[in-house]
Amino acid sequence: MPLRLALHDRRRPLTEAELAGVPWLSHLKPDEYDRAAPELRVTRAEPGELIFRMGRPVTYWFGVVDGLLKMSTETADGQTITYSGLTPGGWFGEGTVLKREPYRYNVSALRRSLVAGLPADTFHWLLDHSIGFNRFIMSQLNERLGQFIGALEADRTPNPEQRVARSIAALVNPVLFPGVGEVLRITQQELAYLVGLSRQRVNEALHALAAQGLLRIEYGGLRILDLAALRSRQF
DNA sequence: TCATTAAATTGTT
DNA sequence: AACAATTTAATGA
């Protein structure tokens, strides 16, 4: 039986390099680290695959080790609303884990990704025992609030250039996604899915932003040159 | 390591 | 949506 399970269960412990990319581990004291780190598991998600679905009970707190995920819901008439993209170093769903409520949105992979999970019980243990962990969660919640306000603002403008700029700024937020680095790995097609524009329109907007020196277009990614300007872009 | 080929991504209409 | 051009990844000598 255990052998059969192992064949279907793709979860495995994290490598040293992957553990180093988990931002909140560095906030823990040694005994807290020793308790939490062994509980972490990582799994591969193929494009379109759901990490979790709306209404399902919470089992894990999830984080992106590598790849690109999107957070979305569907309206009654089947239209998809994308709230946010999730890039490496980003951990999400803590609000839901905190309240032990069912998920209120879907998270799926936009491309082949590595997703880590911390069991909900371990999450609560850290919350009860670790001050460093609480600080991390607090800053996480605060930063995400700012991100959603930014998303609301961006949604109120029909200007594609501004919407694309805001989306990119959100994806490279160093607090929420510390693993991204100076080059955001994302194709123009993936960005188009996230922003809700056509690839052509995104391509056009990117060239406009590049011409203003805010970023540089590279094959399969974007080099961020001026994050502050991207974030505050007004028209 | 290099050359060839396939696949992915971008640029343009 | 379709197509061409460009870049990367994979393959095998």
XYZ file of C-alpha atoms (C1' of nucleotides) in Angstrom:
261
model
C 0.000 0.000 0.000
C 2.632 2.580 0.906
C 4.529 1.644 -2.256
C 1.465 2.200 -4.395
C 0.829 5.574 -2.796
C 4.410 6.622 -3.387
C 3.995 6.029 -7.095
C 1.167 8.536 -7.298
C 2.334 11.006 -4.694
C 4.820 13.393 -6.302
C 5.458 15.278 -3.085
C 8.976 15.289 -1.718
C 11.020 17.186 0.862
C 12.761 20.373 -0.243
C 16.398 20.517 -1.296
C 18.821 22.828 0.500
C 18.618 25.368 -2.334
C 14.823 25.312 -2.237
C 14.758 25.764 1.530
C 17.005 28.808 1.121
C 14.342 30.332 -1.122
C 11.591 30.084 1.517
C 11.552 33.628 2.911
C 9.926 33.052 6.306
C 12.325 30.312 7.402
C 14.974 32.956 8.085
C 12.603 34.581 10.607
C 12.522 31.469 12.781
C 14.668 30.545 15.754
C 16.643 27.289 15.436
C 14.119 25.174 17.364
C 11.227 26.628 15.377
C 13.106 25.991 12.149
C 13.783 22.384 13.129
C 10.110 21.887 13.801
C 8.800 23.479 10.596
C 11.351 22.807 7.846
C 10.976 18.984 7.850
C 7.219 19.401 7.412
C 7.617 21.259 4.123
C 6.799 19.377 0.941
C 7.162 20.412 -2.658
C 5.297 19.234 -5.740
C 5.321 19.963 -9.453
C 2.270 21.611 -11.011
C 1.680 21.366 -14.753
C 0.159 24.278 -16.720
C -3.536 24.687 -15.943
C -3.326 22.378 -12.923
C -5.158 23.554 -9.790
C -3.168 23.929 -6.578
C -6.431 24.290 -4.715
C -10.027 24.943 -5.589
C -12.654 27.269 -4.161
C -14.688 25.696 -1.382
C -12.143 22.993 -0.544
C -10.973 22.657 3.049
C -7.565 24.069 3.906
C -4.788 21.529 4.304
C -1.657 23.516 3.548
C -0.188 26.975 3.385
C 1.371 27.251 -0.059
C 4.339 29.016 -1.578
C 5.871 29.332 -5.039
C 9.358 27.843 -5.271
C 9.619 28.300 -9.017
C 7.277 29.108 -11.882
C 4.148 31.230 -12.133
C 0.684 30.781 -10.602
C -2.505 32.791 -10.784
C -5.144 33.484 -8.175
C -8.640 33.719 -9.613
C -12.353 33.094 -9.193
C -15.184 32.392 -11.596
C -18.438 34.323 -11.738
C -21.824 32.656 -12.019
C -21.753 32.993 -15.803
C -18.385 31.305 -16.049
C -16.235 34.388 -16.534
C -12.804 34.211 -14.902
C -11.604 37.061 -12.719
C -7.874 37.041 -12.050
C -6.858 38.705 -8.798
C -3.153 38.305 -8.864
C -0.173 36.496 -10.267
C 2.126 34.615 -7.883
C 5.862 34.517 -8.496
C 8.811 32.718 -6.795
C 9.195 33.365 -3.073
C 5.506 34.204 -2.711
C 3.388 32.491 -0.025
C -0.369 32.730 -0.158
C -3.630 31.664 1.425
C -2.577 32.601 4.969
C -5.862 34.442 5.535
C -7.768 31.293 4.748
C -5.481 29.065 6.823
C -5.780 31.500 9.750
C -9.550 31.266 9.850
C -9.599 27.569 8.934
C -12.233 28.389 6.346
C -12.653 26.832 2.903
C -10.684 28.517 0.110
C -12.444 31.455 -1.468
C -10.610 31.356 -4.784
C -8.716 29.067 -7.134
C -4.986 28.935 -7.587
C -3.678 27.293 -10.723
C -0.377 27.032 -12.546
C 0.170 29.306 -15.539
C 3.198 27.263 -16.462
C 5.070 24.281 -15.072
C 5.876 25.267 -11.480
C 7.240 24.002 -8.194
C 4.888 24.588 -5.268
C 5.770 24.107 -1.608
C 3.260 23.393 1.140
C 3.308 23.679 4.936
C 0.634 21.648 6.800
C -2.027 23.875 8.364
C -1.323 22.429 11.823
C 2.348 23.388 11.571
C 1.315 26.850 10.399
C -0.784 27.275 13.540
C 1.998 25.912 15.730
C 4.352 28.565 14.349
C 1.696 31.208 14.914
C 1.433 30.124 18.560
C 5.175 29.849 19.213
C 7.169 32.133 16.939
C 7.317 35.907 17.166
C 9.410 36.076 13.999
C 6.784 34.123 12.109
C 4.037 36.434 13.338
C 6.005 39.440 12.144
C 6.390 37.857 8.737
C 2.670 37.115 8.461
C 1.769 40.638 9.569
C 3.994 42.233 6.949
C 2.658 39.782 4.398
C -0.980 40.686 5.090
C -0.184 44.396 5.078
C 1.682 44.203 1.786
C -1.066 42.188 0.163
C -3.637 44.772 1.199
C -1.574 47.396 -0.595
C -1.390 45.159 -3.627
C -5.148 44.738 -3.837
C -5.686 48.473 -3.535
C -3.243 48.921 -6.393
C -5.109 46.313 -8.405
C -8.387 48.167 -7.815
C -6.851 51.388 -9.080
C -5.321 49.728 -12.110
C -8.672 48.156 -12.925
C -10.302 51.557 -13.198
C -8.184 52.671 -16.090
C -8.662 51.468 -19.633
C -5.073 52.454 -20.447
C -3.249 49.199 -21.273
C 0.168 50.696 -20.648
C -0.749 51.627 -17.097
C -2.416 48.295 -16.394
C 0.573 46.371 -17.664
C 2.927 48.561 -15.624
C 0.957 47.968 -12.430
C 0.737 44.237 -13.026
C 4.465 43.936 -13.503
C 5.103 46.035 -10.414
C 2.852 43.719 -8.399
C 4.657 40.626 -9.691
C 8.085 41.863 -8.652
C 7.031 43.187 -5.230
C 10.157 42.369 -3.197
C 8.220 41.851 0.045
C 5.658 39.414 -1.316
C 7.899 37.772 -3.921
C 11.499 37.939 -2.712
C 12.577 35.167 -5.069
C 11.979 37.053 -8.295
C 15.212 39.006 -8.545
C 16.056 41.594 -11.183
C 14.634 39.607 -14.086
C 10.966 38.621 -13.991
C 10.567 35.315 -15.775
C 7.302 35.691 -17.665
C 6.304 35.453 -21.308
C 4.183 38.123 -22.940
C 1.460 35.529 -23.410
C 1.398 34.731 -19.674
C 1.317 38.420 -18.829
C -1.580 38.854 -21.249
C -3.542 36.151 -19.398
C -2.908 37.869 -16.061
C -3.769 41.399 -17.180
C -6.689 40.314 -19.314
C -5.432 41.900 -22.515
C -4.415 40.439 -25.844
C -0.789 39.501 -26.381
C -0.505 42.192 -29.059
C -1.683 44.890 -26.703
C 0.711 43.719 -24.003
C 3.555 43.655 -26.508
C 2.767 47.231 -27.512
C 2.569 48.407 -23.900
C 5.862 46.703 -23.038
C 7.651 48.482 -25.855
C 6.255 51.805 -24.658
C 7.489 51.108 -21.120
C 10.850 49.964 -22.439
C 11.194 53.163 -24.470
C 10.729 55.120 -21.242
C 13.508 53.149 -19.614
C 11.318 51.449 -16.985
C 12.210 47.939 -18.115
C 14.004 45.954 -20.769
C 12.334 43.252 -22.851
C 14.235 39.977 -22.903
C 13.490 36.589 -24.361
C 11.132 34.887 -21.910
C 11.317 37.647 -19.331
C 11.500 41.280 -18.326
C 14.404 43.094 -16.713
C 13.041 45.608 -14.229
C 14.932 48.890 -14.327
C 12.664 51.253 -12.396
C 10.224 49.509 -10.058
C 9.124 52.717 -8.329
C 8.127 54.292 -11.643
C 6.265 51.164 -12.739
C 4.340 51.074 -9.499
C 3.326 54.727 -9.454
C 2.755 55.170 -13.165
C -0.020 57.723 -13.639
C -1.540 59.042 -16.835
C 32.221 21.255 -28.043
C 29.955 22.087 -32.215
C 26.329 21.717 -35.708
C 21.695 20.566 -36.680
C 16.898 20.480 -35.574
C 12.831 21.202 -32.917
C 10.258 24.072 -29.852
C 9.143 28.321 -27.706
C 8.673 33.165 -27.854
C 8.470 37.553 -29.978
C 7.345 40.965 -33.576
C 4.202 42.300 -37.087
C 0.220 42.439 -40.059
C -5.802 34.993 -35.641
C -2.058 33.972 -38.581
C 2.615 34.164 -40.039
C 7.592 35.190 -40.119
C 11.733 36.056 -37.490
C 14.411 35.232 -33.574
C 16.039 32.829 -29.398
C 16.538 28.865 -26.636
C 16.688 23.893 -25.692
C 17.608 19.242 -27.162
C 20.064 15.963 -29.716
C 23.830 13.450 -31.362
C 28.342 13.132 -33.536
